[in-house]
CSV table of C-alpha atoms in Angstrom, one decimal:
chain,number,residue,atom,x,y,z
A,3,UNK,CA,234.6,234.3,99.5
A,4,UNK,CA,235.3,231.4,101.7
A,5,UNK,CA,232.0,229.1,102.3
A,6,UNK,CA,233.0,229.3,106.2
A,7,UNK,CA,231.9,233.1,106.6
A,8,UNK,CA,232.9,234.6,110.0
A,9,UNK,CA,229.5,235.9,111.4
A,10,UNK,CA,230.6,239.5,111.8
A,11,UNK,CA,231.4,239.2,107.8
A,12,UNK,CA,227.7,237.9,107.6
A,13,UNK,CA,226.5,240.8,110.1
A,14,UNK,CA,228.0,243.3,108.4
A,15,UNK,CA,227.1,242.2,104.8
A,16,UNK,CA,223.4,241.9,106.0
A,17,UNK,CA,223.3,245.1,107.6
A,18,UNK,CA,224.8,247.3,104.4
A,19,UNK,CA,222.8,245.3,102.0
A,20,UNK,CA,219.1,246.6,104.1
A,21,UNK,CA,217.9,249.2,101.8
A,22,UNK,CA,217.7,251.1,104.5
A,23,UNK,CA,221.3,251.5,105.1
A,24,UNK,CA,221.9,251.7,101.6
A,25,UNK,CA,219.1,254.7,101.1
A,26,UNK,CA,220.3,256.6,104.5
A,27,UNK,CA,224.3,256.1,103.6
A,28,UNK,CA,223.2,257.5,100.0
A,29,UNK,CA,220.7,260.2,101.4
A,30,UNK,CA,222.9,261.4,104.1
A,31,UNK,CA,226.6,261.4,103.5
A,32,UNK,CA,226.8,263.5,100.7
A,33,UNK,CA,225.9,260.8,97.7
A,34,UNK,CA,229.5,259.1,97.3
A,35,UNK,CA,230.8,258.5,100.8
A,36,UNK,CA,230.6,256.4,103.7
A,37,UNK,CA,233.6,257.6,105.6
A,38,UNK,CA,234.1,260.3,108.3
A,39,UNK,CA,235.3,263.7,106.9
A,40,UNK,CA,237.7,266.4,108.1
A,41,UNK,CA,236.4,269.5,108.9
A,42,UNK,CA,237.6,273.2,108.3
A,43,UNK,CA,234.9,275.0,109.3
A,44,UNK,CA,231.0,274.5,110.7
A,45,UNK,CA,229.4,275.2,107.2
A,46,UNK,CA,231.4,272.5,105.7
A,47,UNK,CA,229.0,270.1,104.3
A,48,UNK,CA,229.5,266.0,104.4
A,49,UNK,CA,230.0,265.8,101.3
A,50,UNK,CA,233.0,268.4,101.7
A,51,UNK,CA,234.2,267.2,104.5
A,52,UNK,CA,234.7,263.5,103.3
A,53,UNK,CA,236.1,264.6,100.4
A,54,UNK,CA,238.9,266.6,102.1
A,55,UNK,CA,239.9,263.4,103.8
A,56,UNK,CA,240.5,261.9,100.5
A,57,UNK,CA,243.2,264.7,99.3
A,58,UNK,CA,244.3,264.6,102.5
A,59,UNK,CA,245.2,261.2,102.6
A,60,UNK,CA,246.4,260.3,99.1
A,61,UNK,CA,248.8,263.5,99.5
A,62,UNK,CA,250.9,260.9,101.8
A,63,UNK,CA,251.6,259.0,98.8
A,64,UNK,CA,254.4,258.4,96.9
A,65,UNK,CA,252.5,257.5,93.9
A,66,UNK,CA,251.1,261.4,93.8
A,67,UNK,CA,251.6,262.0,90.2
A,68,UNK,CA,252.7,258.7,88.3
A,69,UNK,CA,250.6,255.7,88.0
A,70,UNK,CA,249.4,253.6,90.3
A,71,UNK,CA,246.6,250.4,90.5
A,72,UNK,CA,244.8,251.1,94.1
A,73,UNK,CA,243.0,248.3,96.2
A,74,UNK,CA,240.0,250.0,98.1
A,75,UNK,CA,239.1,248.0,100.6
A,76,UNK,CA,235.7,248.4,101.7
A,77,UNK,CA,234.9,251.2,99.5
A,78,UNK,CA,231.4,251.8,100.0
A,79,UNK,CA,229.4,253.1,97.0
A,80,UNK,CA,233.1,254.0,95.3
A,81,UNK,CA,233.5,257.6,96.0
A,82,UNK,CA,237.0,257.5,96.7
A,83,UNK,CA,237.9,255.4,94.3
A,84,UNK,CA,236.1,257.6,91.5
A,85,UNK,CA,237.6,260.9,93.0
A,86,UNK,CA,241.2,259.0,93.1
A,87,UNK,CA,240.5,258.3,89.7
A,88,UNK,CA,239.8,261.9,87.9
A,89,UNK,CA,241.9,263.3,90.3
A,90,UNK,CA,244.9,261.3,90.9
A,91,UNK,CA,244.8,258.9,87.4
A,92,UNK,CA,245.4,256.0,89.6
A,93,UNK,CA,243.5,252.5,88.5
A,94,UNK,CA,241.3,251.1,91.1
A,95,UNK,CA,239.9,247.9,92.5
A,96,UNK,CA,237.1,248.3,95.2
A,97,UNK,CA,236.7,245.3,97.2
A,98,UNK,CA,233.4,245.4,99.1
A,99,UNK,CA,231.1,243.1,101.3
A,100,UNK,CA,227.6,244.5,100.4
A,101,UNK,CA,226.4,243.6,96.8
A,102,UNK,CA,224.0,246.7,96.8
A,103,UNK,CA,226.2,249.0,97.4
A,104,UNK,CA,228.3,247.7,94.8
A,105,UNK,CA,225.2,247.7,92.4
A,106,UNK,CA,224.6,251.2,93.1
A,107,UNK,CA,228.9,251.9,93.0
A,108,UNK,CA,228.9,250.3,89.0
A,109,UNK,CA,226.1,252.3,87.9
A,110,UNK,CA,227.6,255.4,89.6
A,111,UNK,CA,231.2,254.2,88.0
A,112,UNK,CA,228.5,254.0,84.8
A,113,UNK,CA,227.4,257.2,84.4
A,114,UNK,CA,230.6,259.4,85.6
A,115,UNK,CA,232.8,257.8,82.3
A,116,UNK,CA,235.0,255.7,85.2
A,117,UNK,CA,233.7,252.2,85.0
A,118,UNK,CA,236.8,251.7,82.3
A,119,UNK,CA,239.5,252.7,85.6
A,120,UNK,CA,237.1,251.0,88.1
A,121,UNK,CA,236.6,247.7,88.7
A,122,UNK,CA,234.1,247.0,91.5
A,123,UNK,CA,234.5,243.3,93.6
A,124,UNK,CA,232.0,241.7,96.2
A,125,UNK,CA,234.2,240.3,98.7
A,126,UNK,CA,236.1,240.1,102.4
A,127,UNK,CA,238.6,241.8,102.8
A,128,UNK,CA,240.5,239.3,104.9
A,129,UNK,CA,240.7,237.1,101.9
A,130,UNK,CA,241.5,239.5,99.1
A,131,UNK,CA,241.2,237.5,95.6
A,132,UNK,CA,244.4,238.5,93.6
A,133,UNK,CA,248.1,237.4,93.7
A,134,UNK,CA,250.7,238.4,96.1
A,135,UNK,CA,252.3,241.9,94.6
A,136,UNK,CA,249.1,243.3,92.8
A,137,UNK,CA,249.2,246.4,93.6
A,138,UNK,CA,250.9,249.8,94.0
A,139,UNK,CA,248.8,250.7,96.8
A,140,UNK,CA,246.2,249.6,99.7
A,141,UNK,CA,243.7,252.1,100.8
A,142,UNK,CA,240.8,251.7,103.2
A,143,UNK,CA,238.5,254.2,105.0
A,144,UNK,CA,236.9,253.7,108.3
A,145,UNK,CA,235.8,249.6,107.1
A,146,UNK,CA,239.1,247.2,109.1
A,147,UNK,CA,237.2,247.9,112.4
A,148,UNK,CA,234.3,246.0,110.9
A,149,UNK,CA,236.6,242.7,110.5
A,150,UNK,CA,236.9,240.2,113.6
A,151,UNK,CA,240.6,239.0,112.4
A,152,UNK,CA,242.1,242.4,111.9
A,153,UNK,CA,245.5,240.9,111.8
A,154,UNK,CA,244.7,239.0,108.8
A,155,UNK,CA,243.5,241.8,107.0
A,156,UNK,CA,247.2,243.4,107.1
A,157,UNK,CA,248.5,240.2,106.7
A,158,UNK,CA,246.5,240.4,103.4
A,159,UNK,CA,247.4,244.0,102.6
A,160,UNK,CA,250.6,243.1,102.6
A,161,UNK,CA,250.8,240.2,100.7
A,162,UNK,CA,249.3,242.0,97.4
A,163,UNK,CA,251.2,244.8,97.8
A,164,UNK,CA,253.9,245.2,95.6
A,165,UNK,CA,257.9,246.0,97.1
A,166,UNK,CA,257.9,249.2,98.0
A,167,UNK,CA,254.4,249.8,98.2
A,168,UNK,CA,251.9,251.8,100.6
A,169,UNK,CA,248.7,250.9,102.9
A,170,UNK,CA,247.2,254.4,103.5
A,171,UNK,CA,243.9,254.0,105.3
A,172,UNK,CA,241.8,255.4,108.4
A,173,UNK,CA,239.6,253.3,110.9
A,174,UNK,CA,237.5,254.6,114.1
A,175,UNK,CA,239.2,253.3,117.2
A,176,UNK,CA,239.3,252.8,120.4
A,177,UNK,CA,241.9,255.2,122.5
A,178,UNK,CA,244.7,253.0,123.8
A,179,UNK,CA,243.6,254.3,127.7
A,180,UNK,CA,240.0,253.6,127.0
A,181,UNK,CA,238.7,252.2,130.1
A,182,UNK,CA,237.2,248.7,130.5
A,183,UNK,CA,233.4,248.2,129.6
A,184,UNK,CA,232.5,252.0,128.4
A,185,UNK,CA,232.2,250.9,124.8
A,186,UNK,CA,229.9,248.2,125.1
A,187,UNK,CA,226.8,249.9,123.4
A,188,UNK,CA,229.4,250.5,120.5
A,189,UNK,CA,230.6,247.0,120.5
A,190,UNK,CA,226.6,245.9,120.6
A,191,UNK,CA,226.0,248.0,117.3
A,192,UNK,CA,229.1,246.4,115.5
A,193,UNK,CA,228.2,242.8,116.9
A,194,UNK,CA,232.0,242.6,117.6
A,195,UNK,CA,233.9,242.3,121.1
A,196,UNK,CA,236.3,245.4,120.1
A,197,UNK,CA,237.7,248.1,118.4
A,198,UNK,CA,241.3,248.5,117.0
A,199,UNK,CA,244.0,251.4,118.4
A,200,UNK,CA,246.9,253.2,117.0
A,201,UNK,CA,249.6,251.0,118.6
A,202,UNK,CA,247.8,247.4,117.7
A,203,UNK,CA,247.5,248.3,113.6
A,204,UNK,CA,251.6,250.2,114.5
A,205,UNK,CA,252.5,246.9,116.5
A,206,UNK,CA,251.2,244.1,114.2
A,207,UNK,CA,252.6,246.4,111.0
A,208,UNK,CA,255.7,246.0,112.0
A,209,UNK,CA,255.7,242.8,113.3
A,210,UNK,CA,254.5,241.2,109.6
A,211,UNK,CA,257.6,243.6,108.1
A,212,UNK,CA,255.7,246.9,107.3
A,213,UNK,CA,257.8,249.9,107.2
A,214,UNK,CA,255.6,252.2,109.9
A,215,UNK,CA,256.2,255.5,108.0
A,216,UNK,CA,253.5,257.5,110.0
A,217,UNK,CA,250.5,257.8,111.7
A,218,UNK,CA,248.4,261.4,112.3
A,219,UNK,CA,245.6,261.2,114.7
A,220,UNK,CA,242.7,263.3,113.9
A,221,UNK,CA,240.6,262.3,116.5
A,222,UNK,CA,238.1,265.3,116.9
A,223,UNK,CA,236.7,264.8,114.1
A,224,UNK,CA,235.0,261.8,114.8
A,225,UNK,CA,233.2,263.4,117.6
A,226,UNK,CA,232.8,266.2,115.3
A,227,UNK,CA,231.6,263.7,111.7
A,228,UNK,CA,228.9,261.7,114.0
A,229,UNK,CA,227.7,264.6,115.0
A,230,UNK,CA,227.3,266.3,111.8
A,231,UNK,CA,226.0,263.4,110.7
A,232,UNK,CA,223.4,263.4,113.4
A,233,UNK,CA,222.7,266.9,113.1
A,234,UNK,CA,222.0,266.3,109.4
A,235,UNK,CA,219.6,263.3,110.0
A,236,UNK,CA,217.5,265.6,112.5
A,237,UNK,CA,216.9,268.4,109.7
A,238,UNK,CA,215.9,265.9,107.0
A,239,UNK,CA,213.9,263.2,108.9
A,240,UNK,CA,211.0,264.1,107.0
A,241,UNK,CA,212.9,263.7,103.5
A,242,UNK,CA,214.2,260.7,105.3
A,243,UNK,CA,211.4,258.9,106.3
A,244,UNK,CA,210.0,258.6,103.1
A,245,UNK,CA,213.1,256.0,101.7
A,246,UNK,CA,214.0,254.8,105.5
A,247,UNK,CA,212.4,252.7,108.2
A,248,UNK,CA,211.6,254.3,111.8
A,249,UNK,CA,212.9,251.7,113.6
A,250,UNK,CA,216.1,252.6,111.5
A,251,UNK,CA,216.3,256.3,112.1
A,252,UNK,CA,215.8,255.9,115.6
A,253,UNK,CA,218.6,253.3,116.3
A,254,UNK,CA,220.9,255.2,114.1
A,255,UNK,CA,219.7,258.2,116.2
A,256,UNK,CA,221.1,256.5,119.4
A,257,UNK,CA,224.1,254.5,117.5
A,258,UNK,CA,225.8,258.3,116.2
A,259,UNK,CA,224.9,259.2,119.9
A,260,UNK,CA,227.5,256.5,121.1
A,261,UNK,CA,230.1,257.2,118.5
A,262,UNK,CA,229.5,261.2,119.6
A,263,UNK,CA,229.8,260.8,123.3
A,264,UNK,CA,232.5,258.0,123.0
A,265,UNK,CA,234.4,260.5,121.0
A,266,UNK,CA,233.8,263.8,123.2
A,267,UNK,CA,235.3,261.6,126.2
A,268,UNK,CA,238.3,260.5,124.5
A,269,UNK,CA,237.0,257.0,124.4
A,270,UNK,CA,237.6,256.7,120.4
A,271,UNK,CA,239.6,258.2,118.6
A,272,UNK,CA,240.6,258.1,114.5
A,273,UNK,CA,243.9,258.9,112.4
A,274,UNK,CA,245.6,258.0,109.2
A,275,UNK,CA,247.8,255.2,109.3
A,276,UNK,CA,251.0,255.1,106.2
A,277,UNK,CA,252.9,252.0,106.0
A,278,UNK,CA,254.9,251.0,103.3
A,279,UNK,CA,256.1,247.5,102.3
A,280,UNK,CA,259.8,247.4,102.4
């Protein structure tokens, strides 16, 4: 990582290296996930739910069945590169900002046999370290919106692509008739001025030469995920409390209240994006 870190890069790596974000993300969302899930009925757990937007994404793919070398960025703890892995046999690289996570992603590569198809990175994801046409495929779940310089992060995408190959990922956004000032809480949390939208990540695909082959919007389930999420958090605060701060839980309390009420109004909204590099 460049020496000249953006602070949003620094905020974010500071805030998912606490060991309180670490122990809530790990308590919380199921064990292997940090991403929002999609939702088939009200007794679907996290864990289920996340894992569903996995399949559902990687079914996109034109690699489905043969092999493919995957660039995760902002993986998390892993989870979806270790499920693309059994599931899919696809090789992955996660690139991610927070070195505990990654700690806790290599032993968790470790001990499910997957550390040999996994290869875990700390880094930015808007200066990915390998050669232009690395990979088969880009993936990223709910991380971009994290990034001040968005456009360089598909600018990367699609420089380590290989011809022909895909950029399947999801980010929480803001609608593109989200009125002026309604987010600011949001913004506050993420320490950035903004949010992306499905026509800015559509606009500036094509413009860099991205094939736009689709994009789904599946946005009530982010009203639907925060709230699970904050629902969860309630009826294990007692488990909770014992690995994470109360000055965490309570902002975290407020923070899924944002993303929940943002989403309910049709502030935010989240879908899958699928380009392909012609």
């Amino acid at each position: 990582m460049s020496n000249d870190i953006p602070e949003p890069v620094k905020v974010t790596k500071s805030y998912y290296d606490s060991e309180d974000a670490d122990n809530f993300y790990y308590t919380i969302w199921g064990g292997e996930d940090l991403h929002l899930g999609i939702y088939e009925s009200e007794n679907d757990t996290i864990f289920e739910a996340s894992r569903r937007t996995i399949d559902h994404m990687a079914s996109r793919s034109r690699f489905k069945g043969q092999e493919a070398r995957v660039i995760d960025l902002g993986g998390g703890f892993s989870g979806s590169a270790r499920y693309l892995a059994k599931n899919y046999g696809w090789t992955a690289v996660v690139l991610n900002l927070s070195e505990t996570e990654n700690n806790r992603a290599r032993k968790m590569n470790k001990e499910q046999g997957l550390d040999h198809m996994i290869e875990v990175v700390d880094g930015n994801f808007a200066e990915i370290p390998y050669p232009d046409a690395s990979f088969e495929l880009v993936w990223s779940q709910d991380a971009i919106l994290h990034s001040d310089n968005r456009q360089k992060v598909l600018e990367e995408a699609y420089r380590v692509l290989k011809p022909g190959g895909e950029m399947i990922f999801t980010d929480p956004m803001q609608a593109e008739d989200c009125p002026e000032g309604v987010l600011g809480p949001i913004y506050e949390r993420i320490h950035l001025e903004s949010l992306g939208s499905p026509g800015f990540y559509q606009d500036y695909a094509k413009k860099i030469g991205f094939e736009v082959v689709g994009y789904e919007s599946l946005h009530p389930y982010l009203a639907q995920h925060y709230g699970r999420v904050l629902t969860e958090m309630k009826a294990r605060e007692d488990e909770l409390e014992k690995v994470v701060s109360r000055q965490y839980i309570d902002n975290m309390k407020k923070g899924l209240q944002h993303w929940v009420d943002g989403g309910n109004k049709g502030y935010l909204t989240w879908g899958v994006f699928h380009f392909r590099k012609k």
